[in-house]
Amino acid sequence: MKKEILDIISKNSRYSTEDLASMTGADKETVEREIKEMEDDKIICGYPALINWDNTSHERVTALIEVNVTPQRDMGFNKVAERIYKFEEVESVYLMSGGFDLTVLIQGKSMKEVARFVSEKLSTLEYVNSTATYFVLKKYKEHGIVIEEEHDGKERMLVTP
Amino acid sequence: MRNPLSEKVTGIKPSGIRKFFDIVSEMKDAISLGVGEPDFDTPWHIREEGIYSLERGRTYYTSNAGLKELKEEISEYQKRRFGLDYNPSGEIYVTVGGSEAIDGALRAMLDSGDEVIIPQPSYVSYEPCVVLADGVPVVIELKEEDEFKLKKEQLEEAITDKTKVLILPFPNNPTGAIMTEKDLEGIAEVILKHDLFIISDEIYSELTYGSRHVSIASFPGMKERTIVINGFSKSYAMTGWRLGYACGPKIILDQMLKIHQFAIMCAPTTSQYAAVEALRNGDDDVGYMRNEYDRRRKFLIKALRGMGMECFEPFGAFYVFPCIKKYGMSSDEFAEALLTEEKLAVVPGTAFGGCGEGFIRISYAYSIEDLKNALERLERFINRHK
């Protein structure tokens, strides 16, 4: 049941509880309870919308930053990661295997803003050894959704046997 | 000038769906729950394999029966999914959709005057194909109170000394009915008793909800007298690729293959390469789509019942078949009025046989959003015609 709800809302979190109940065949109360439990257990951590800012008049810049850090005694990477993810402009932080340690995704209003964040905030942090910043030029797909789908399935004929 | 036409062909009446399609396509901004194909695109890894085969220049005929590796994959698939054991060389051949296999099976098995039992409501092509093969269609009218299953008593009653073949169309288009193992047991008994053959159209076999599809060919003594028809259209969302297949006893398949060889040559090569990929790596896609359909199925039934429509719960395919008798209109009138008043297309039950009167077919090969939008229109309509 929980998995079923997660499968559905991972694609679209705007379904009403009634809709979720209809789709899963459960009653409304059960769905409400299951969702509440998953929110409490931090299985569901939020319900953000997927926005294509390019189609608005608001400028948004996304950058991916590779960060090399020195892990700290007793705390490993967690402490450094925390000091990074606390910044509001940071969207995501992942600890990586391979050639560098942390992936930091950040969103800013302009390249200047991102550059300022990297040079003034990120690279000056203690234990941060080096950074490499890559700006995103175009987003094709995010969270399993193709940003600018070319066709919408309307090619089906309206009535077929 | 002489009459250029064959009486046999002109005697066949055009599909009831065709007529309806013509009205709908005239209409601007009509929306539809009338589609008999998946709304999913073919999974990309399957499409990609088709593209790759073109890049590699695989643009030639395959052997008549189809690519060897595809027949092997089909054999392996039928075993894995339905416990059926078919030899890839001789007991399987690849066709242009399940439709070709239906036509081929009938033509290979029928002599003039042989009777073919067709349970209805069912897919539109069975009856005309029987007529084209010089057979005589004998219709069994399935009943809503039996959940549109075929009962062995009904079958017994329809059998005469001319009966040769039963068409077994489950999971069923348009009713969504399925036949469980227990339901099929009785049918198999009757078939054996009267020495009949079966054309089992299992094109929707991957789309059952709550239980796995059981093939009649898996019953003792049935494999020898059953042609199993399946394909890629519904399970892998590959309708436009036109690819199906038949499995059955070599003695029948040899003759079907002969017709195929002269009429078709071979199924499309690109589609065959894509289908190999579908069978090798497509199980997850099938599962994903099945889950999606099941959610919509539950959603739709609840909504229909919620607005007061009578609707038995179907466990297969992607259709529901609600009863509209209480609105005082025939199926045709209901569907036409719904289209003109609310610009919503559904298919009248009569398109699938006379006993579909009093029902409409609603497809749930649509997103929940589309379903919601359409259901609003439907609810407005039935409230107006209470």
XYZ file of C-alpha atoms in Angstrom:
547
model
C 0.000 0.000 0.000
C 2.725 2.472 0.985
C 4.787 1.518 -2.036
C 1.735 1.929 -4.256
C 1.083 5.438 -2.897
C 4.752 6.346 -3.322
C 4.757 5.082 -6.907
C 1.792 7.283 -7.728
C 2.823 10.479 -5.953
C 6.428 10.227 -7.091
C 5.026 11.058 -10.532
C 2.357 13.495 -9.437
C 1.955 14.674 -5.862
C -1.133 16.737 -6.565
C -3.662 13.904 -6.515
C -6.263 14.404 -3.831
C -6.651 11.837 -1.105
C -9.909 10.791 -2.769
C -8.135 10.165 -6.058
C -5.415 8.177 -4.343
C -8.060 6.143 -2.562
C -9.834 5.444 -5.861
C -6.664 4.437 -7.610
C -5.435 2.135 -4.872
C -8.810 0.717 -3.968
C -8.315 1.703 -0.323
C -10.521 4.067 1.657
C -9.714 7.697 2.210
C -8.834 7.338 5.876
C -6.309 4.601 5.166
C -4.599 6.711 2.520
C -4.476 9.705 4.855
C -3.013 7.616 7.646
C -0.395 5.992 5.411
C 0.722 9.367 4.057
C 0.904 10.853 7.533
C 3.033 7.934 8.680
C 5.377 8.300 5.758
C 5.690 12.032 6.384
C 6.467 11.375 10.035
C 9.021 8.727 9.110
C 10.644 11.162 6.666
C 9.937 8.802 3.802
C 8.045 11.599 2.120
C 10.250 14.637 2.623
C 8.391 17.267 0.630
C 6.169 17.984 -2.359
C 8.008 20.436 -4.617
C 6.779 21.165 -8.128
C 8.967 20.663 -11.165
C 9.269 24.088 -12.737
C 10.724 24.970 -16.076
C 11.990 28.446 -15.202
C 13.097 28.990 -18.780
C 9.448 29.430 -19.700
C 8.977 32.204 -17.166
C 10.323 35.720 -17.160
C 12.420 34.900 -14.104
C 16.071 34.160 -14.611
C 17.447 31.019 -12.939
C 20.920 29.553 -13.240
C 21.815 26.052 -12.162
C 25.363 24.917 -11.544
C 26.917 21.623 -10.579
C 29.970 21.918 -8.375
C 32.444 19.157 -7.687
C 33.942 19.649 -4.269
C 36.986 18.023 -2.744
C 37.085 18.104 1.033
C 39.122 16.758 3.916
C 37.008 14.441 6.030
C 37.038 15.250 9.724
C 37.856 12.938 12.539
C 34.760 11.250 14.026
C 32.462 13.054 11.657
C 33.692 12.009 8.216
C 32.111 14.065 5.504
C 28.878 14.813 7.322
C 29.986 17.965 9.089
C 31.381 19.585 5.962
C 28.337 18.518 3.996
C 26.095 20.097 6.603
C 27.949 23.381 6.451
C 27.382 23.353 2.727
C 23.760 22.227 2.530
C 22.661 24.775 5.116
C 23.149 27.502 2.527
C 19.793 28.387 1.067
C 20.971 28.543 -2.541
C 22.133 24.927 -2.363
C 19.568 22.594 -3.932
C 21.181 19.220 -3.475
C 24.297 17.763 -1.922
C 25.468 14.212 -2.577
C 28.455 12.328 -1.223
C 30.126 10.622 -4.163
C 32.378 7.695 -4.838
C 35.198 8.352 -7.304
C 37.409 11.298 -8.106
C 35.839 13.916 -5.880
C 33.805 13.945 -2.699
C 30.686 16.064 -2.858
C 28.355 17.042 -5.658
C 26.676 20.341 -4.918
C 23.813 21.545 -7.067
C 23.052 25.178 -6.661
C 20.521 27.542 -8.083
C 21.035 31.259 -8.353
C 19.493 34.226 -10.088
C 22.563 34.830 -12.207
C 25.986 33.430 -13.001
C 27.429 36.243 -10.971
C 25.473 35.175 -7.934
C 26.622 31.580 -8.324
C 30.205 32.682 -8.833
C 30.055 34.803 -5.728
C 28.710 31.892 -3.711
C 31.508 29.597 -4.874
C 34.319 32.036 -4.372
C 33.137 33.657 -1.182
C 31.191 30.967 0.644
C 32.053 27.531 -0.624
C 35.756 27.586 -1.432
C 36.611 29.543 1.679
C 35.107 26.918 3.974
C 37.516 25.096 6.200
C 38.174 21.534 4.940
C 37.149 22.431 1.391
C 40.234 21.847 -0.709
C 39.084 22.541 -4.208
C 35.985 23.133 -6.335
C 35.094 22.844 -9.996
C 31.958 24.604 -11.195
C 29.906 23.606 -14.233
C 26.978 25.685 -15.394
C 23.906 23.931 -16.776
C 23.111 25.165 -20.271
C 19.850 23.356 -20.857
C 17.746 20.878 -18.957
C 16.298 18.065 -21.009
C 14.854 15.827 -18.349
C 14.445 16.094 -14.612
C 12.840 13.763 -12.083
C 11.869 11.407 -14.876
C 10.010 14.112 -16.738
C 11.070 15.303 -20.154
C 11.057 19.097 -19.918
C 9.961 19.934 -23.430
C 8.190 16.871 -24.775
C 7.772 17.136 -28.496
C 4.558 15.191 -28.814
C 1.747 14.511 -26.435
C 0.231 11.271 -27.631
C -2.428 13.056 -29.619
C -1.498 11.011 -32.650
C -3.828 8.261 -31.577
C -7.022 8.107 -33.545
C -10.062 9.018 -31.465
C -11.955 5.772 -31.880
C -10.450 2.378 -32.681
C -11.652 -1.197 -32.177
C -19.947 -3.389 -67.062
C -20.158 -6.521 -64.946
C -20.388 -6.173 -61.203
C -16.731 -6.030 -60.186
C -17.398 -7.103 -56.608
C -17.643 -10.344 -54.745
C -20.978 -11.009 -53.118
C -19.213 -12.534 -50.161
C -17.382 -9.297 -49.459
C -20.194 -6.865 -50.182
C -22.399 -8.952 -47.888
C -20.167 -8.160 -44.919
C -21.384 -5.075 -43.151
C -18.808 -2.450 -42.299
C -17.605 -2.209 -38.717
C -19.906 -0.250 -36.415
C -16.823 1.484 -35.118
C -15.965 2.812 -38.531
C -19.293 4.627 -38.741
C -18.688 6.160 -35.369
C -15.156 7.113 -36.191
C -16.412 9.115 -39.165
C -18.727 11.185 -36.969
C -16.024 11.823 -34.368
C -13.374 12.889 -36.822
C -15.734 15.535 -38.199
C -16.027 17.023 -34.764
C -13.720 19.671 -33.382
C -12.461 19.393 -29.779
C -14.186 16.099 -29.105
C -12.477 14.034 -26.433
C -12.581 10.300 -26.406
C -12.693 7.233 -24.237
C -13.094 5.181 -27.356
C -9.575 4.076 -28.096
C -8.584 0.424 -28.291
C -4.851 0.885 -27.944
C -2.429 1.810 -25.152
C -1.716 5.471 -24.467
C 1.914 4.688 -23.663
C 4.609 5.142 -26.258
C 6.554 1.986 -26.993
C 9.300 1.830 -24.323
C 12.375 3.600 -25.592
C 14.784 0.670 -25.396
C 12.476 -1.222 -27.763
C 12.142 1.691 -30.168
C 15.889 2.203 -30.007
C 16.455 -1.403 -31.072
C 14.188 -0.820 -34.072
C 16.166 2.292 -34.999
C 19.437 0.418 -34.573
C 18.265 -2.359 -36.869
C 17.577 0.260 -39.535
C 20.983 1.837 -39.021
C 22.583 -1.547 -39.439
C 20.783 -1.909 -42.752
C 18.518 -4.727 -41.667
C 16.004 -3.754 -44.272
C 15.429 -7.103 -45.954
C 12.792 -9.823 -45.732
C 13.152 -12.291 -42.921
C 12.268 -15.934 -43.414
C 8.512 -16.471 -43.775
C 7.946 -17.662 -40.245
C 10.015 -14.829 -38.773
C 13.455 -14.260 -37.302
C 14.879 -17.326 -35.613
C 15.856 -15.411 -32.480
C 12.377 -13.899 -32.228
C 10.709 -17.303 -32.464
C 13.081 -18.573 -29.802
C 12.251 -15.635 -27.532
C 8.534 -16.210 -28.088
C 8.950 -19.870 -27.185
C 10.863 -18.939 -24.046
C 8.270 -16.287 -23.167
C 5.281 -18.602 -23.577
C 6.984 -21.096 -21.282
C 7.986 -18.489 -18.709
C 4.617 -16.756 -18.559
C 2.029 -19.421 -19.307
C 3.817 -22.731 -18.931
C 3.350 -23.555 -22.609
C 5.956 -25.479 -24.548
C 6.238 -24.631 -28.250
C 9.031 -25.567 -30.584
C 10.382 -22.391 -32.230
C 10.790 -24.221 -35.486
C 7.409 -25.374 -36.676
C 5.077 -24.462 -33.834
C 5.475 -20.662 -33.875
C 5.283 -18.068 -36.623
C 5.313 -14.289 -36.623
C 2.424 -12.363 -38.164
C 1.337 -8.835 -39.017
C -0.485 -8.266 -35.756
C -2.743 -10.738 -34.009
C -5.349 -9.940 -36.662
C -3.448 -11.718 -39.396
C -3.125 -14.788 -37.219
C -6.886 -14.873 -36.586
C -7.568 -14.673 -40.305
C -4.883 -17.229 -41.104
C -6.056 -19.728 -38.517
C -9.631 -19.584 -39.769
C -8.644 -19.915 -43.411
C -6.348 -22.823 -42.657
C -8.959 -24.727 -40.651
C -12.310 -24.113 -42.324
C -14.052 -25.728 -45.235
C -17.208 -24.295 -46.690
C -20.069 -24.607 -44.237
C -17.992 -25.383 -41.139
C -19.404 -23.643 -38.114
C -17.337 -21.427 -35.868
C -18.614 -20.503 -32.434
C -18.009 -16.873 -31.544
C -18.822 -15.637 -28.058
C -19.953 -11.998 -28.189
C -19.529 -9.181 -27.298
C -16.067 -9.569 -28.745
C -13.560 -8.098 -31.151
C -14.965 -6.918 -34.445
C -12.955 -9.075 -36.829
C -13.953 -12.628 -35.876
C -17.278 -12.768 -37.653
C -16.152 -11.216 -40.969
C -13.016 -13.373 -40.998
C -15.112 -16.514 -40.568
C -17.317 -15.437 -43.466
C -14.275 -14.678 -45.632
C -13.012 -18.188 -44.897
C -16.376 -19.615 -46.055
C -17.289 -20.648 -42.526
C -20.554 -20.034 -40.756
C -20.414 -17.874 -37.630
C -22.508 -19.117 -34.721
C -22.823 -16.499 -32.030
C -23.063 -17.169 -28.308
C -24.404 -14.188 -26.401
C -22.442 -13.729 -23.211
C -24.336 -12.311 -20.288
C -23.588 -9.619 -17.796
C -24.874 -11.776 -14.926
C -22.170 -14.316 -15.866
C -19.620 -11.471 -15.835
C -19.441 -11.989 -19.614
C -17.675 -15.321 -19.167
C -18.350 -18.198 -21.520
C -20.338 -20.919 -19.741
C -19.903 -24.527 -20.735
C -23.696 -24.986 -20.899
C -23.903 -22.175 -23.443
C -21.130 -23.795 -25.429
C -22.826 -27.217 -25.358
C -26.019 -25.658 -26.653
C -24.337 -23.961 -29.590
C -22.578 -27.072 -30.847
C -23.955 -28.894 -33.905
C -22.423 -31.639 -36.016
C -21.023 -28.887 -38.274
C -19.155 -27.139 -35.475
C -15.407 -27.152 -35.918
C -13.824 -24.230 -34.102
C -14.426 -22.147 -31.001
C -12.956 -18.667 -30.835
C -12.000 -17.930 -27.260
C -11.494 -14.176 -26.804
C -10.233 -13.654 -23.253
C -9.194 -11.325 -21.647
C -11.985 -9.752 -23.614
C -12.307 -6.633 -25.684
C -14.824 -4.935 -25.087
C -16.057 -6.319 -21.757
C -12.767 -6.726 -19.891
C -13.914 -10.179 -18.792
C -11.381 -12.903 -18.058
C -11.656 -16.671 -17.791
C -10.004 -18.213 -14.752
C -8.480 -21.659 -14.638
C -11.695 -22.963 -13.122
C -13.853 -21.301 -15.791
C -11.727 -22.858 -18.525
C -11.855 -26.378 -17.110
C -15.456 -26.875 -18.166
C -14.781 -25.428 -21.610
C -11.853 -27.801 -22.172
C -14.066 -30.790 -21.276
C -16.690 -29.820 -23.837
C -14.084 -29.201 -26.521
C -12.569 -32.643 -25.995
C -15.932 -34.346 -25.858
C -16.984 -32.924 -29.225
C -13.558 -33.077 -30.870
C -13.392 -29.322 -31.595
C -10.553 -26.873 -32.082
C -9.876 -23.544 -30.410
C -8.519 -20.254 -31.619
C -7.546 -18.583 -28.373
C -7.027 -14.851 -28.836
C -4.755 -13.966 -25.935
C -3.602 -10.559 -27.120
C -4.498 -9.030 -23.727
C -2.894 -11.842 -21.718
C -0.479 -9.490 -19.927
C -3.293 -7.221 -18.816
C -5.087 -9.062 -16.042
C -5.533 -7.626 -12.594
C -5.394 -9.671 -9.427
C -4.640 -12.983 -11.113
C -2.380 -14.290 -13.870
C -3.802 -15.154 -17.262
C -4.283 -18.872 -17.865
C -4.180 -20.240 -21.404
C -6.610 -22.967 -22.376
C -3.714 -24.593 -24.225
C -2.182 -25.484 -20.860
C -4.980 -27.979 -20.097
C -4.362 -31.668 -20.779
C -5.115 -32.591 -24.367
C -5.742 -28.989 -25.417
C -2.405 -27.950 -26.870
C -2.960 -30.311 -29.798
C -6.211 -28.560 -30.705
C -5.521 -24.927 -29.867
C -4.034 -22.073 -31.830
C -2.766 -19.501 -29.328
C -2.712 -16.008 -30.765
C -0.748 -13.271 -29.111
C 1.283 -10.222 -30.041
C 3.097 -7.115 -28.979
C 0.460 -4.433 -29.474
C -1.191 -4.390 -26.066
C 1.468 -5.753 -23.748
C 4.351 -3.643 -25.039
C 2.333 -0.725 -26.435
C 3.423 -1.562 -29.983
C 0.192 -1.297 -31.974
C 1.728 0.625 -34.847
C 4.519 -1.911 -35.317
C 1.967 -4.471 -36.493
C 3.441 -7.549 -34.914
C 1.785 -10.659 -33.576
C 2.279 -14.390 -33.640
C 0.556 -17.728 -33.498
C 1.590 -20.855 -31.615
C 0.029 -24.223 -32.235
C 0.326 -27.744 -33.516
C 2.669 -28.028 -36.489
C 0.050 -29.677 -38.668
C -2.111 -26.527 -38.540
C 0.742 -24.018 -38.416
C 2.238 -25.454 -41.616
C -0.917 -24.554 -43.486
C -1.250 -21.136 -41.823
C 2.331 -20.450 -42.759
C 1.526 -21.339 -46.356
C -1.165 -18.649 -46.479
C 1.185 -16.207 -44.748
C 3.967 -16.995 -47.198
C 1.814 -16.230 -50.226
C -0.220 -13.341 -48.831
C 2.265 -11.548 -46.596
C 5.800 -12.925 -47.131
C 6.966 -11.973 -43.673
C 6.173 -9.604 -40.833
C 8.003 -6.235 -40.861
C 11.698 -6.799 -40.222
C 12.253 -3.671 -38.121
C 9.377 -4.633 -35.870
C 10.764 -8.123 -35.434
C 14.119 -6.847 -34.207
C 12.388 -4.481 -31.818
C 10.232 -7.354 -30.568
C 13.285 -9.450 -29.705
C 14.366 -6.654 -27.392
C 10.840 -6.384 -25.968
C 10.799 -10.042 -24.980
C 14.353 -10.042 -23.665
C 14.232 -6.894 -21.567
C 10.647 -5.703 -21.452
C 9.152 -7.463 -18.419
C 9.491 -4.371 -16.235
C 7.766 -2.190 -18.798
C 4.866 -4.585 -18.950
C 4.615 -4.590 -15.161
C 4.765 -0.812 -15.031
C 1.980 -0.393 -17.567
C -0.125 -3.090 -15.914
C 0.104 -1.217 -12.594
C -0.885 2.020 -14.270
C -3.884 0.431 -15.956
C -4.951 -1.168 -12.710
C -5.003 2.192 -10.928
C -7.092 3.705 -13.670
C -9.381 0.680 -13.672
C -10.102 1.070 -9.969
C -10.468 4.805 -10.342
C -12.877 4.496 -13.254
C -15.104 1.825 -11.732
C -15.430 3.755 -8.509
C -16.274 6.932 -10.387
C -18.819 5.238 -12.656
C -20.549 3.550 -9.768
C -20.366 6.798 -7.839
C -22.401 8.535 -10.531
C -24.938 5.745 -10.472
C -23.918 3.710 -13.494
C -24.213 -0.051 -13.352
C -20.897 -1.578 -14.100
C -19.541 -5.060 -13.415
C -15.913 -5.181 -12.351
C -13.693 -6.307 -15.217
C -10.348 -7.931 -14.430
C -8.694 -7.813 -17.833
C -7.717 -5.715 -20.858
C -8.297 -1.949 -20.494
C -12.027 -1.604 -20.895
C -15.098 -1.315 -18.738
C -18.483 -2.137 -20.162
C -21.162 -0.302 -18.192
C -24.866 -0.929 -18.677
C -26.846 2.062 -19.986
C -30.283 0.455 -20.238
C -31.836 2.631 -17.581
C -31.322 5.802 -19.601
C -33.961 4.781 -22.126
C -31.683 4.875 -25.147
C -30.117 2.250 -27.354
C -26.317 1.985 -27.269
C -26.058 3.798 -30.570
C -28.371 6.576 -29.453
C -26.552 6.926 -26.154
C -23.152 7.136 -27.797
C -24.344 9.595 -30.423
C -26.131 11.822 -27.935
C -23.105 11.783 -25.642
C -20.978 12.852 -28.544
C -23.229 15.659 -29.748
C -24.144 16.976 -26.306
C -20.865 16.606 -24.463
C -18.372 15.927 -27.249
C -17.309 12.730 -25.573
C -16.749 9.629 -27.680
C -17.326 6.117 -26.386
C -18.031 3.015 -28.450
C -21.561 1.580 -28.476
C -21.646 -2.027 -27.255
C -23.406 -3.088 -30.442
C -20.182 -2.568 -32.391
C -19.077 -5.840 -30.781
C -22.175 -7.857 -31.571
C -25.923 -7.521 -31.176
C -25.841 -8.602 -27.539
C -23.746 -5.534 -26.765
C -27.029 -3.626 -26.927
C -27.582 -1.758 -23.687
C -23.870 -1.298 -23.016
C -21.067 1.058 -23.965
C -17.353 0.405 -24.043
C -15.192 2.821 -22.095
C -11.451 2.508 -22.469
C -9.055 3.406 -19.680
C -6.019 3.682 -21.879
C -5.967 7.321 -20.775
C -4.258 9.296 -18.052
C -6.151 9.918 -14.821
C -6.409 13.592 -15.815
C -8.040 12.695 -19.132
C -10.358 10.255 -17.401
C -11.430 12.898 -14.896
C -12.199 15.381 -17.602
C -14.204 12.824 -19.565
C -16.042 11.574 -16.495
C -17.238 15.083 -15.737
C -18.846 15.215 -19.148
C -20.331 11.766 -18.739
C -21.799 12.620 -15.362
C -23.383 15.804 -16.687
C -24.853 13.788 -19.520
C -26.410 11.016 -17.457
C -27.790 13.444 -14.904
C -29.559 15.185 -17.730
C -31.004 11.904 -19.008
C -31.986 10.278 -15.739
